[in-house]
XYZ file of C-alpha atoms in Angstrom:
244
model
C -18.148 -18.174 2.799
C -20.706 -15.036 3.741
C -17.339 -12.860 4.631
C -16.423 -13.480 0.733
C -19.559 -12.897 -0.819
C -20.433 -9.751 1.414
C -16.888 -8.234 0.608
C -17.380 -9.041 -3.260
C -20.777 -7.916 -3.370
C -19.637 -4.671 -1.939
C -16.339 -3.948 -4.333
C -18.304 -5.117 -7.245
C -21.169 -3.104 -6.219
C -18.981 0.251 -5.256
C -17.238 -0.171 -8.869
C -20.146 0.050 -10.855
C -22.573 2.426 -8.959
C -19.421 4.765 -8.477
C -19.435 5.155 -12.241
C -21.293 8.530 -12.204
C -18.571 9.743 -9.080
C -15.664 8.611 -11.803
C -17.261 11.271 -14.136
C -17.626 13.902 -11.562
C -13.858 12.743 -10.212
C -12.799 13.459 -13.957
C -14.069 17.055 -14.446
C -13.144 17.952 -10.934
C -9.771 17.329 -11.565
C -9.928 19.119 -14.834
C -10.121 22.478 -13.099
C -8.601 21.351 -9.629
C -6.316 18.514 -9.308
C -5.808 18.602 -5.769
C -9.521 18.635 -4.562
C -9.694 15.421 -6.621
C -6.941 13.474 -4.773
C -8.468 14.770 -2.018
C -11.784 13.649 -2.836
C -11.078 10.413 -4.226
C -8.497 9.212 -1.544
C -11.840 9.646 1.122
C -13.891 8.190 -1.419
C -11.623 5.055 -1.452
C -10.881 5.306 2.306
C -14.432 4.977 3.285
C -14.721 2.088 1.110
C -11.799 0.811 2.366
C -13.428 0.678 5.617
C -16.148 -0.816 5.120
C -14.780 -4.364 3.400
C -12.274 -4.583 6.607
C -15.905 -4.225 8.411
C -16.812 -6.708 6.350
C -14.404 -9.207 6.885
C -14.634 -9.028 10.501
C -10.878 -7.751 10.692
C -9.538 -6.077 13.987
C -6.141 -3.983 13.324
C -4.210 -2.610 16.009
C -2.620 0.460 14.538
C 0.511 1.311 16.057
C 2.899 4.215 16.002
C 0.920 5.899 13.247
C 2.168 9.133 15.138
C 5.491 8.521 13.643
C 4.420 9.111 9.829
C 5.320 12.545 9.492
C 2.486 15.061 8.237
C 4.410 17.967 6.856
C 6.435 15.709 4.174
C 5.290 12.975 1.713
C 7.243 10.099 2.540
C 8.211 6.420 1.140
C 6.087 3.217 2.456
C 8.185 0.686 2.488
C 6.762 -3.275 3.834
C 5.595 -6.469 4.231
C 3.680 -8.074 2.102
C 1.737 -11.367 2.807
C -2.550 -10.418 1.513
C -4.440 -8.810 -0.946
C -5.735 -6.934 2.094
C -2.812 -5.120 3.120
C -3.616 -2.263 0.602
C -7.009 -2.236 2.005
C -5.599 -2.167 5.817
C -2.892 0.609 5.227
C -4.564 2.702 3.025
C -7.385 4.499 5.556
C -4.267 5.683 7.637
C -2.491 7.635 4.930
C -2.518 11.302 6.198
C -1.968 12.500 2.441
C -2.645 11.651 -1.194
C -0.589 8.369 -1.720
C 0.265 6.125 -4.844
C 0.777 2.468 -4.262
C 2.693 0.352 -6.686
C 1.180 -2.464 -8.106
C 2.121 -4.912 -10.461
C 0.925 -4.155 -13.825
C -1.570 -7.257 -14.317
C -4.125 -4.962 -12.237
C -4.034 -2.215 -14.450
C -6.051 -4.582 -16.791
C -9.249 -4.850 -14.306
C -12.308 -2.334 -15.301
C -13.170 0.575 -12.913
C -10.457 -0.472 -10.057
C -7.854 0.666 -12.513
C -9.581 4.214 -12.888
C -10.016 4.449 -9.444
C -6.272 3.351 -8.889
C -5.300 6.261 -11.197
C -7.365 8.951 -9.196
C -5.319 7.476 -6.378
C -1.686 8.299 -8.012
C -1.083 4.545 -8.103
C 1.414 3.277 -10.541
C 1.797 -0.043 -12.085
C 4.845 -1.596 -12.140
C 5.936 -4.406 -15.334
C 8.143 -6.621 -13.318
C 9.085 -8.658 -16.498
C 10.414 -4.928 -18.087
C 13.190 -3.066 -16.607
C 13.190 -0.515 -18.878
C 9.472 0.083 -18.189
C 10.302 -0.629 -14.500
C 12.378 2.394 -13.908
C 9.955 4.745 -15.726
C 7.903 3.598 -12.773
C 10.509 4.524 -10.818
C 10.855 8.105 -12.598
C 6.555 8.367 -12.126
C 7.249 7.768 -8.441
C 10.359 10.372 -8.102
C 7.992 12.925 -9.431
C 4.868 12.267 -7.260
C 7.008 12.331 -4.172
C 7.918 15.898 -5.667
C 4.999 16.739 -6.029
C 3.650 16.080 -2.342
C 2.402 12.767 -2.694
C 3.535 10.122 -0.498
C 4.345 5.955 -2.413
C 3.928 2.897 -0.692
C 5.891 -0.160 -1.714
C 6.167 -3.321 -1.241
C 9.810 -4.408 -1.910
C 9.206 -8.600 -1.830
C 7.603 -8.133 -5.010
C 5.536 -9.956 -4.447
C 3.410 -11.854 -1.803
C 5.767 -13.844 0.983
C 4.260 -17.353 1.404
C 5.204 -17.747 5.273
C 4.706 -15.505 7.811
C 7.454 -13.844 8.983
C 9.682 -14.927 6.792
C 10.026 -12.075 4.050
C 11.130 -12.206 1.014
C 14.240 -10.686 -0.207
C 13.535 -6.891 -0.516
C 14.602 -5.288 -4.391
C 16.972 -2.354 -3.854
C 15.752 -0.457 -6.752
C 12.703 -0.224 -4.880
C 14.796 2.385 -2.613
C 15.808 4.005 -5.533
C 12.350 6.486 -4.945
C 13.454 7.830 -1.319
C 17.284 8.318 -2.353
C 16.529 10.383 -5.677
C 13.267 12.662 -3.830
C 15.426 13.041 -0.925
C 12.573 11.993 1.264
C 12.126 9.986 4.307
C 11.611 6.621 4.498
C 9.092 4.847 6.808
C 8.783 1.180 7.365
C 5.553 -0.704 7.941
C 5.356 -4.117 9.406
C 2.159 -6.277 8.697
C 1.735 -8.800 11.030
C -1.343 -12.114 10.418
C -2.908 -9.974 7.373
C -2.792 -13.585 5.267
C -5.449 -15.480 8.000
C -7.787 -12.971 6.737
C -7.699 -14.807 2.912
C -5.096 -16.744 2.118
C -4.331 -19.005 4.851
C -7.971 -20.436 3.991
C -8.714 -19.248 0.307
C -11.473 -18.955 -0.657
C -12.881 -18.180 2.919
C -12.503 -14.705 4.741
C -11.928 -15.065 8.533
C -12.886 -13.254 11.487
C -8.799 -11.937 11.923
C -6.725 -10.127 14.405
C -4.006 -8.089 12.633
C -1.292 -5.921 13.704
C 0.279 -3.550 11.533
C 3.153 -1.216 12.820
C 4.181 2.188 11.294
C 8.325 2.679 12.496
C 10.425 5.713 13.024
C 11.058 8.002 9.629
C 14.428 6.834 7.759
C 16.561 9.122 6.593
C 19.279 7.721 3.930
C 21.412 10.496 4.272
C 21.564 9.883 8.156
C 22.325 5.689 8.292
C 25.780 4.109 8.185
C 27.217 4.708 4.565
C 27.155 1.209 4.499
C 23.949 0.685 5.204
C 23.138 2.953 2.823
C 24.840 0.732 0.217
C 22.485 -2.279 1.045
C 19.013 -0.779 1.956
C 17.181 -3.367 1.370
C 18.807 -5.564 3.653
C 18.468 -3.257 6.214
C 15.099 -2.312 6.024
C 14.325 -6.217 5.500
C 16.226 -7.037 8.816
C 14.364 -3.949 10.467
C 10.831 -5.342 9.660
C 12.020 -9.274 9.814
C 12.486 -8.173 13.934
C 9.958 -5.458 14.481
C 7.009 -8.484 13.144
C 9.454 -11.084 15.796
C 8.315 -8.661 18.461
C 4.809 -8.517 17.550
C 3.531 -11.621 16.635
C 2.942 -12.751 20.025
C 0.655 -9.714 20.963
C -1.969 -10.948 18.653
């Protein structure tokens, strides 16, 4: 039970004395837009940090050389804990939107901080409003800012077993003509939810793949890519489980 009241202490904490860094955040970015994602995404980073410190969580990073740094690119993963924004997002090597559901758009301070971030909320219940998330994304990417994804949806209740992935979710990489780059997550849910409420001492792996390019698969493949990048990460989390 400390783990969980440490780590809350801290977000609460961070939200509300980082009230006067919103301000400065918000005029910074009225004269220079970039120095504020730039700002706010090591702002966020170094908080980041310091819960995964606080929950006693070891990650094995692996093939992080593969994310390309000249390009913004599409996330695509697994998706099993709250914590796997909170894992993945220290190693983004540029200015990166993740896409939440909408429901978090609703909590004070995280949502403003979510916004410096690029992040976009997604209504799941609205597919009209869905694929103006879609659009927001397109346009980011376009403007040199990488989007992760989760395309479950939302959280898979077994481990390794994933959820089918949406293919409109794809629809991002295939309109910004970018590439696409798969993460697998491996044991991020014995950190919280194997044992909610408790935080535990954990031991995850979480394993950045080789840069898709649509244009470049199987034109069937390209027909069904969420079934391919589901099978991809489905066997790249086989192979790693047992190294934990």
């Amino acid at each position: 039970m400390i783990r969980l009241i440490l780590v809350v202490s801290f977000v609460v904490l961070f939200l509300i004395l980082t009230i006067p860094v919103m301000i400065v955040e918000y005029i910074i970015g009225k004269f220079n837009p970039d120095l504020k994602s730039r700002s706010s995404l090591a702002i966020v980073n170094w908080a980041f940090r310091c819960v995964r410190f606080l929950a006693g969580t070891k990650v094995d990073y692996i093939g992080l050389e593969n994310v390309p740094a000249d390009t913004p690119v599409l996330y695509v993963g697994n998706h099993r804990s709250f914590f796997d924004i909170v894992l993945t997002y220290p190693k983004v090597s540029r200015p990166t939107g993740y896409i939440s559901k909408k429901e978090i758009e609703k909590v004070p301070l995280l949502n403003i901080w979510m916004r410096n971030l690029h992040c976009l909320f997604l209504d799941r219940k609205d597919i009209k409003a869905g694929m103006q998330t879609i659009l927001q994304a397109i346009d980011l990417i376009k403007d040199n800012k990488s989007i992760c994804i989760f395309p479950e949806g939302t959280r898979s209740k077994k481990e390794g077993e994933l959820l089918p992935f949406n293919e409109g979710s794809f629809k991002i990489a295939s309109k910004a003509g970018c590439p696409i780059v798969p993460i697998t997550i491996v044991n991020s849910a014995a950190i919280l939810e194997n044992q909610f409420p408790f935080i535990k001492k954990t031991h995850v792996i979480i394993k950045y793949g080789t840069p898709v390019c649509i244009k470049e698969l199987p034109k069937e493949q390209q027909k069904h890519l969420g079934e391919y990048f589901h099978d991809l990460i489905t066997k790249t989390h086989a192979e790693n489980v047992g190294n934990l």
